[in-house]
């Protein structure tokens, strides 16, 4: 299995909703990442987990809450989002930090 | 501060042409450099990763080179096909102990290969 999967593919939520994005990989990678990408821009790093511990938080607002329950799974919990948070949310993994990153297909999030 | 620039921003070529995409970076103290491809609205596909000690990497019709001293990398695509149409992104990983996980991205080159 050489892929990163993300669910759901699309998500529409109101500003008062709570939702979660899920990312999974079974490549034995020990680093996992969340990125946010706006149209025609490169991905912006949000969080990095290394060996299931949060190692980088790029000053992301607390309405985004990451969780790494195990080495294969990464969640992003969303609460009280703003319309400007609408974007493509990408998950990636790598064997270790600084190795090749493999990306999932992304979740297209729309906040109304 | 590391900055990554990709030129051109957009490129349109006829099918079959060989082409070169450019990536430049301001700080030569890099750990590695990675080229990605992104189709519209989709995730990124890793194409090639070049370690700082390497000069080039090849995969099929793709060849990426790295010249740290001049702060440049090029992605060469041979015999381009319509299926190569996508945005190509270059990302540099800094050589900075404790924080070399973070990729510094260029804005990408949008490539259209016309049949």
PDB file of C-alpha atoms in Angstrom:
ATOM      1  CA  UNK A   1       0.000   0.000   0.000  1.00  0.00           C
ATOM      2  CA  UNK A   2       1.734   3.136  -1.207  1.00  0.00           C
ATOM      3  CA  UNK A   3      -0.878   5.804  -0.790  1.00  0.00           C
ATOM      4  CA  UNK A   4      -2.236   8.339   1.610  1.00  0.00           C
ATOM      5  CA  UNK A   5      -6.017   8.405   1.857  1.00  0.00           C
ATOM      6  CA  UNK A   6      -8.160  11.285   3.033  1.00  0.00           C
ATOM      7  CA  UNK A   7     -11.834  11.458   3.925  1.00  0.00           C
ATOM      8  CA  UNK A   8     -14.126  13.082   3.143  1.00  0.00           C
ATOM      9  CA  UNK A   9     -13.310  14.338  -0.346  1.00  0.00           C
ATOM     10  CA  UNK A  10     -15.623  17.308   0.053  1.00  0.00           C
ATOM     11  CA  UNK A  11     -17.037  18.963   3.150  1.00  0.00           C
ATOM     12  CA  UNK A  12     -19.436  21.867   3.520  1.00  0.00           C
ATOM     13  CA  UNK A  13     -19.956  23.203   7.020  1.00  0.00           C
ATOM     14  CA  UNK A  14     -21.451  26.151   8.795  1.00  0.00           C
ATOM     15  CA  UNK A  15     -19.494  28.369  11.118  1.00  0.00           C
ATOM     16  CA  UNK A  16     -21.007  26.743  14.197  1.00  0.00           C
ATOM     17  CA  UNK A  17     -20.434  23.142  13.139  1.00  0.00           C
ATOM     18  CA  UNK A  18     -17.864  20.694  14.422  1.00  0.00           C
ATOM     19  CA  UNK A  19     -16.356  18.317  11.899  1.00  0.00           C
ATOM     20  CA  UNK A  20     -13.240  16.221  11.457  1.00  0.00           C
ATOM     21  CA  UNK A  21     -10.939  15.391   8.583  1.00  0.00           C
ATOM     22  CA  UNK A  22      -9.259  12.023   8.497  1.00  0.00           C
ATOM     23  CA  UNK A  23      -5.964  10.910   6.964  1.00  0.00           C
ATOM     24  CA  UNK A  24      -4.560   7.402   6.854  1.00  0.00           C
ATOM     25  CA  UNK A  25      -1.393   5.748   5.578  1.00  0.00           C
ATOM     26  CA  UNK A  26      -0.092   2.208   5.856  1.00  0.00           C
ATOM     27  CA  UNK A  27       3.427   2.743   4.569  1.00  0.00           C
ATOM     28  CA  UNK A  28       5.037   2.655   8.000  1.00  0.00           C
ATOM     29  CA  UNK A  29       5.777   6.378   7.806  1.00  0.00           C
ATOM     30  CA  UNK A  30       6.491   8.047  11.134  1.00  0.00           C
ATOM     31  CA  UNK A  31       6.019  11.673  10.104  1.00  0.00           C
ATOM     32  CA  UNK A  32       2.634  13.066   9.116  1.00  0.00           C
ATOM     33  CA  UNK A  33       1.637  16.555   8.038  1.00  0.00           C
ATOM     34  CA  UNK A  34      -1.385  18.794   7.562  1.00  0.00           C
ATOM     35  CA  UNK A  35      -1.281  21.488   4.903  1.00  0.00           C
ATOM     36  CA  UNK A  36      -3.790  24.108   3.796  1.00  0.00           C
ATOM     37  CA  UNK A  37      -3.833  25.183   0.162  1.00  0.00           C
ATOM     38  CA  UNK A  38      -5.662  28.112  -1.396  1.00  0.00           C
ATOM     39  CA  UNK A  39      -6.271  28.376  -5.135  1.00  0.00           C
ATOM     40  CA  UNK A  40      -3.156  29.049  -7.204  1.00  0.00           C
ATOM     41  CA  UNK A  41      -0.940  29.053  -4.108  1.00  0.00           C
ATOM     42  CA  UNK A  42       1.515  26.481  -2.804  1.00  0.00           C
ATOM     43  CA  UNK A  43       0.588  24.428   0.269  1.00  0.00           C
ATOM     44  CA  UNK A  44       1.009  26.082   3.665  1.00  0.00           C
ATOM     45  CA  UNK A  45       2.251  23.866   6.453  1.00  0.00           C
ATOM     46  CA  UNK A  46      -0.062  23.703   9.464  1.00  0.00           C
ATOM     47  CA  UNK A  47       1.113  20.830  11.679  1.00  0.00           C
ATOM     48  CA  UNK A  48       3.773  18.126  11.757  1.00  0.00           C
ATOM     49  CA  UNK A  49       3.605  14.946  13.807  1.00  0.00           C
ATOM     50  CA  UNK A  50       6.761  12.934  14.285  1.00  0.00           C
ATOM     51  CA  UNK A  51       6.472   9.539  15.961  1.00  0.00           C
ATOM     52  CA  UNK A  52       2.922  10.469  16.985  1.00  0.00           C
ATOM     53  CA  UNK A  53       4.018  13.603  18.802  1.00  0.00           C
ATOM     54  CA  UNK A  54       3.210  17.110  17.621  1.00  0.00           C
ATOM     55  CA  UNK A  55       6.527  18.615  16.608  1.00  0.00           C
ATOM     56  CA  UNK A  56       5.518  21.675  14.604  1.00  0.00           C
ATOM     57  CA  UNK A  57       2.495  23.963  14.933  1.00  0.00           C
ATOM     58  CA  UNK A  58       2.786  26.837  12.493  1.00  0.00           C
ATOM     59  CA  UNK A  59       0.827  29.233  14.711  1.00  0.00           C
ATOM     60  CA  UNK A  60      -2.450  27.773  13.540  1.00  0.00           C
ATOM     61  CA  UNK A  61      -5.635  29.166  15.160  1.00  0.00           C
ATOM     62  CA  UNK A  62      -7.071  26.959  17.891  1.00  0.00           C
ATOM     63  CA  UNK A  63     -10.221  26.339  15.848  1.00  0.00           C
ATOM     64  CA  UNK A  64      -8.043  23.728  14.104  1.00  0.00           C
ATOM     65  CA  UNK A  65      -7.088  20.880  16.428  1.00  0.00           C
ATOM     66  CA  UNK A  66      -4.876  18.022  15.205  1.00  0.00           C
ATOM     67  CA  UNK A  67      -4.791  14.541  16.656  1.00  0.00           C
ATOM     68  CA  UNK A  68      -2.598  11.528  15.942  1.00  0.00           C
ATOM     69  CA  UNK A  69      -4.228   8.479  17.577  1.00  0.00           C
ATOM     70  CA  UNK A  70      -1.637   6.067  16.151  1.00  0.00           C
ATOM     71  CA  UNK A  71       1.199   5.919  13.655  1.00  0.00           C
ATOM     72  CA  UNK A  72      -1.167   5.348  10.713  1.00  0.00           C
ATOM     73  CA  UNK A  73      -3.885   7.858  11.433  1.00  0.00           C
ATOM     74  CA  UNK A  74      -4.048  11.648  11.552  1.00  0.00           C
ATOM     75  CA  UNK A  75      -7.150  13.700  12.257  1.00  0.00           C
ATOM     76  CA  UNK A  76      -7.892  17.393  12.006  1.00  0.00           C
ATOM     77  CA  UNK A  77     -10.786  18.548  14.170  1.00  0.00           C
ATOM     78  CA  UNK A  78     -12.581  21.676  13.012  1.00  0.00           C
ATOM     79  CA  UNK A  79     -14.730  23.963  15.144  1.00  0.00           C
ATOM     80  CA  UNK A  80     -16.144  27.458  14.653  1.00  0.00           C
ATOM     81  CA  UNK A  81     -14.410  27.965  11.334  1.00  0.00           C
ATOM     82  CA  UNK A  82     -14.557  31.132   9.286  1.00  0.00           C
ATOM     83  CA  UNK A  83     -15.395  31.451   5.569  1.00  0.00           C
ATOM     84  CA  UNK A  84     -11.738  32.323   4.896  1.00  0.00           C
ATOM     85  CA  UNK A  85     -10.803  28.835   6.122  1.00  0.00           C
ATOM     86  CA  UNK A  86     -12.335  27.416   2.952  1.00  0.00           C
ATOM     87  CA  UNK A  87      -9.496  25.670   1.123  1.00  0.00           C
ATOM     88  CA  UNK A  88      -8.063  22.322   0.057  1.00  0.00           C
ATOM     89  CA  UNK A  89      -6.673  20.520   3.116  1.00  0.00           C
ATOM     90  CA  UNK A  90      -3.876  18.145   2.302  1.00  0.00           C
ATOM     91  CA  UNK A  91      -2.364  15.417   4.397  1.00  0.00           C
ATOM     92  CA  UNK A  92       1.117  14.059   3.731  1.00  0.00           C
ATOM     93  CA  UNK A  93       3.421  11.490   5.238  1.00  0.00           C
ATOM     94  CA  UNK A  94       7.100  10.620   5.040  1.00  0.00           C
ATOM     95  CA  UNK A  95       9.228   7.801   6.381  1.00  0.00           C
ATOM     96  CA  UNK A  96      10.984  10.232   8.675  1.00  0.00           C
ATOM     97  CA  UNK A  97      11.289  13.996   8.845  1.00  0.00           C
ATOM     98  CA  UNK A  98      13.084  15.392   5.791  1.00  0.00           C
ATOM     99  CA  UNK A  99      12.300  12.364   3.618  1.00  0.00           C
ATOM    100  CA  UNK A 100      10.138  12.413   0.508  1.00  0.00           C
ATOM    101  CA  UNK A 101       6.628  13.524   1.375  1.00  0.00           C
ATOM    102  CA  UNK A 102       3.678  11.635  -0.100  1.00  0.00           C
ATOM    103  CA  UNK A 103       0.433  13.551  -0.340  1.00  0.00           C
ATOM    104  CA  UNK A 104      -3.169  12.480  -0.158  1.00  0.00           C
ATOM    105  CA  UNK A 105      -5.814  13.731  -2.609  1.00  0.00           C
ATOM    106  CA  UNK A 106      -7.063  16.353  -0.172  1.00  0.00           C
ATOM    107  CA  UNK A 107     -10.380  17.413   1.339  1.00  0.00           C
ATOM    108  CA  UNK A 108     -12.090  20.380  -0.316  1.00  0.00           C
ATOM    109  CA  UNK A 109     -13.578  22.348   2.584  1.00  0.00           C
ATOM    110  CA  UNK A 110     -16.202  25.058   2.168  1.00  0.00           C
ATOM    111  CA  UNK A 111     -17.266  27.101   5.196  1.00  0.00           C
ATOM    112  CA  UNK A 112     -20.544  28.928   4.796  1.00  0.00           C
TER     113      UNK A 112
ATOM    114  CA  UNK B   1      15.465  33.818   4.805  1.00  0.00           C
ATOM    115  CA  UNK B   2      15.071  31.163   2.136  1.00  0.00           C
ATOM    116  CA  UNK B   3      13.008  32.161  -0.880  1.00  0.00           C
ATOM    117  CA  UNK B   4      12.121  29.919  -3.806  1.00  0.00           C
ATOM    118  CA  UNK B   5      11.248  31.272  -7.241  1.00  0.00           C
ATOM    119  CA  UNK B   6       9.941  29.378 -10.233  1.00  0.00           C
ATOM    120  CA  UNK B   7      10.175  30.690 -13.761  1.00  0.00           C
ATOM    121  CA  UNK B   8       8.184  30.767 -15.936  1.00  0.00           C
ATOM    122  CA  UNK B   9       4.869  31.019 -14.085  1.00  0.00           C
ATOM    123  CA  UNK B  10       3.098  29.474 -17.069  1.00  0.00           C
ATOM    124  CA  UNK B  11       4.225  27.602 -20.141  1.00  0.00           C
ATOM    125  CA  UNK B  12       2.367  26.307 -23.184  1.00  0.00           C
ATOM    126  CA  UNK B  13       4.128  23.958 -25.610  1.00  0.00           C
ATOM    127  CA  UNK B  14       3.179  21.623 -28.441  1.00  0.00           C
ATOM    128  CA  UNK B  15       3.233  17.913 -27.817  1.00  0.00           C
ATOM    129  CA  UNK B  16       6.594  16.229 -28.298  1.00  0.00           C
ATOM    130  CA  UNK B  17       8.713  19.180 -27.248  1.00  0.00           C
ATOM    131  CA  UNK B  18      11.494  18.839 -24.689  1.00  0.00           C
ATOM    132  CA  UNK B  19      11.175  21.462 -21.989  1.00  0.00           C
ATOM    133  CA  UNK B  20      12.895  22.842 -18.916  1.00  0.00           C
ATOM    134  CA  UNK B  21      11.300  24.233 -15.777  1.00  0.00           C
ATOM    135  CA  UNK B  22      13.420  26.378 -13.509  1.00  0.00           C
ATOM    136  CA  UNK B  23      13.596  26.726  -9.746  1.00  0.00           C
ATOM    137  CA  UNK B  24      15.932  29.087  -7.913  1.00  0.00           C
ATOM    138  CA  UNK B  25      16.572  29.502  -4.195  1.00  0.00           C
ATOM    139  CA  UNK B  26      18.362  32.215  -2.273  1.00  0.00           C
ATOM    140  CA  UNK B  27      20.149  30.207   0.432  1.00  0.00           C
ATOM    141  CA  UNK B  28      22.441  27.419  -0.778  1.00  0.00           C
ATOM    142  CA  UNK B  29      22.407  25.695   2.640  1.00  0.00           C
ATOM    143  CA  UNK B  30      19.695  23.264   1.696  1.00  0.00           C
ATOM    144  CA  UNK B  31      19.076  19.714   2.918  1.00  0.00           C
ATOM    145  CA  UNK B  32      17.259  18.541  -0.188  1.00  0.00           C
ATOM    146  CA  UNK B  33      14.974  19.734  -2.987  1.00  0.00           C
ATOM    147  CA  UNK B  34      11.807  18.079  -4.167  1.00  0.00           C
ATOM    148  CA  UNK B  35       9.770  18.457  -7.363  1.00  0.00           C
ATOM    149  CA  UNK B  36       6.030  17.837  -7.255  1.00  0.00           C
ATOM    150  CA  UNK B  37       3.237  17.767  -9.772  1.00  0.00           C
ATOM    151  CA  UNK B  38      -0.319  18.884  -9.014  1.00  0.00           C
ATOM    152  CA  UNK B  39      -3.343  18.378 -11.225  1.00  0.00           C
ATOM    153  CA  UNK B  40      -6.164  20.942 -10.803  1.00  0.00           C
ATOM    154  CA  UNK B  41      -8.023  20.475  -7.518  1.00  0.00           C
ATOM    155  CA  UNK B  42      -6.016  17.389  -6.644  1.00  0.00           C
ATOM    156  CA  UNK B  43      -3.257  16.413  -4.244  1.00  0.00           C
ATOM    157  CA  UNK B  44       0.446  16.578  -5.006  1.00  0.00           C
ATOM    158  CA  UNK B  45       2.487  13.827  -6.573  1.00  0.00           C
ATOM    159  CA  UNK B  46       6.157  13.627  -5.666  1.00  0.00           C
ATOM    160  CA  UNK B  47       8.265  13.416  -8.823  1.00  0.00           C
ATOM    161  CA  UNK B  48      11.890  13.575  -7.744  1.00  0.00           C
ATOM    162  CA  UNK B  49      13.861  14.338  -4.603  1.00  0.00           C
ATOM    163  CA  UNK B  50      17.495  15.438  -4.845  1.00  0.00           C
ATOM    164  CA  UNK B  51      19.666  15.348  -1.754  1.00  0.00           C
ATOM    165  CA  UNK B  52      22.092  18.235  -1.271  1.00  0.00           C
ATOM    166  CA  UNK B  53      25.026  15.923  -2.068  1.00  0.00           C
ATOM    167  CA  UNK B  54      23.536  14.876  -5.418  1.00  0.00           C
ATOM    168  CA  UNK B  55      23.719  16.607  -8.785  1.00  0.00           C
ATOM    169  CA  UNK B  56      20.755  15.009 -10.514  1.00  0.00           C
ATOM    170  CA  UNK B  57      17.989  12.456 -10.345  1.00  0.00           C
ATOM    171  CA  UNK B  58      16.130  10.736 -13.159  1.00  0.00           C
ATOM    172  CA  UNK B  59      12.767   9.031 -13.421  1.00  0.00           C
ATOM    173  CA  UNK B  60      11.506   7.992 -16.837  1.00  0.00           C
ATOM    174  CA  UNK B  61      11.205  11.099 -19.011  1.00  0.00           C
ATOM    175  CA  UNK B  62      12.016  13.397 -16.096  1.00  0.00           C
ATOM    176  CA  UNK B  63      15.452  14.587 -15.073  1.00  0.00           C
ATOM    177  CA  UNK B  64      16.067  17.017 -12.239  1.00  0.00           C
ATOM    178  CA  UNK B  65      19.400  18.699 -11.639  1.00  0.00           C
ATOM    179  CA  UNK B  66      20.719  20.627  -8.671  1.00  0.00           C
ATOM    180  CA  UNK B  67      23.429  23.281  -8.562  1.00  0.00           C
ATOM    181  CA  UNK B  68      23.670  24.500  -4.987  1.00  0.00           C
ATOM    182  CA  UNK B  69      26.415  27.016  -5.684  1.00  0.00           C
ATOM    183  CA  UNK B  70      24.219  28.913  -8.114  1.00  0.00           C
ATOM    184  CA  UNK B  71      21.023  28.241  -6.172  1.00  0.00           C
ATOM    185  CA  UNK B  72      19.281  26.531  -9.063  1.00  0.00           C
ATOM    186  CA  UNK B  73      17.431  23.375  -9.953  1.00  0.00           C
ATOM    187  CA  UNK B  74      15.950  22.456 -13.305  1.00  0.00           C
ATOM    188  CA  UNK B  75      13.320  19.883 -14.190  1.00  0.00           C
ATOM    189  CA  UNK B  76      13.762  18.545 -17.704  1.00  0.00           C
ATOM    190  CA  UNK B  77      10.780  16.837 -19.338  1.00  0.00           C
ATOM    191  CA  UNK B  78      11.570  14.903 -22.498  1.00  0.00           C
ATOM    192  CA  UNK B  79       9.087  14.365 -25.305  1.00  0.00           C
ATOM    193  CA  UNK B  80       6.223  16.137 -23.542  1.00  0.00           C
ATOM    194  CA  UNK B  81       2.701  14.692 -23.694  1.00  0.00           C
ATOM    195  CA  UNK B  82      -0.752  16.208 -23.046  1.00  0.00           C
ATOM    196  CA  UNK B  83      -0.882  14.123 -19.862  1.00  0.00           C
ATOM    197  CA  UNK B  84       2.050  16.138 -18.532  1.00  0.00           C
ATOM    198  CA  UNK B  85      -0.222  19.195 -18.287  1.00  0.00           C
ATOM    199  CA  UNK B  86      -0.267  20.196 -14.620  1.00  0.00           C
ATOM    200  CA  UNK B  87       1.306  22.623 -12.171  1.00  0.00           C
ATOM    201  CA  UNK B  88       4.875  21.750 -11.222  1.00  0.00           C
ATOM    202  CA  UNK B  89       6.046  22.848  -7.793  1.00  0.00           C
ATOM    203  CA  UNK B  90       9.567  23.014  -6.460  1.00  0.00           C
ATOM    204  CA  UNK B  91      10.179  22.838  -2.695  1.00  0.00           C
ATOM    205  CA  UNK B  92      13.401  23.240  -0.765  1.00  0.00           C
ATOM    206  CA  UNK B  93      14.090  21.840   2.660  1.00  0.00           C
ATOM    207  CA  UNK B  94      16.392  23.984   4.731  1.00  0.00           C
ATOM    208  CA  UNK B  95      19.495  22.615   6.388  1.00  0.00           C
ATOM    209  CA  UNK B  96      18.728  23.893   9.850  1.00  0.00           C
ATOM    210  CA  UNK B  97      19.144  21.462  12.700  1.00  0.00           C
ATOM    211  CA  UNK B  98      15.881  20.849  14.468  1.00  0.00           C
ATOM    212  CA  UNK B  99      13.668  22.361  11.824  1.00  0.00           C
ATOM    213  CA  UNK B 100      14.664  20.806   8.526  1.00  0.00           C
ATOM    214  CA  UNK B 101      11.256  19.201   8.094  1.00  0.00           C
ATOM    215  CA  UNK B 102       9.680  22.338   6.706  1.00  0.00           C
ATOM    216  CA  UNK B 103       9.471  22.728   2.952  1.00  0.00           C
ATOM    217  CA  UNK B 104       9.854  26.179   1.408  1.00  0.00           C
ATOM    218  CA  UNK B 105       7.745  26.290  -1.736  1.00  0.00           C
ATOM    219  CA  UNK B 106       7.885  28.075  -5.042  1.00  0.00           C
ATOM    220  CA  UNK B 107       4.646  29.327  -6.595  1.00  0.00           C
ATOM    221  CA  UNK B 108       4.809  26.730  -9.347  1.00  0.00           C
ATOM    222  CA  UNK B 109       4.887  26.600 -13.126  1.00  0.00           C
ATOM    223  CA  UNK B 110       1.590  25.875 -14.846  1.00  0.00           C
ATOM    224  CA  UNK B 111       2.322  23.685 -17.867  1.00  0.00           C
ATOM    225  CA  UNK B 112      -0.030  23.084 -20.792  1.00  0.00           C
ATOM    226  CA  UNK B 113       1.019  20.563 -23.452  1.00  0.00           C
ATOM    227  CA  UNK B 114      -1.126  20.937 -26.541  1.00  0.00           C
ATOM    228  CA  UNK B 115      -1.952  17.990 -28.815  1.00  0.00           C
TER     229      UNK B 115
END
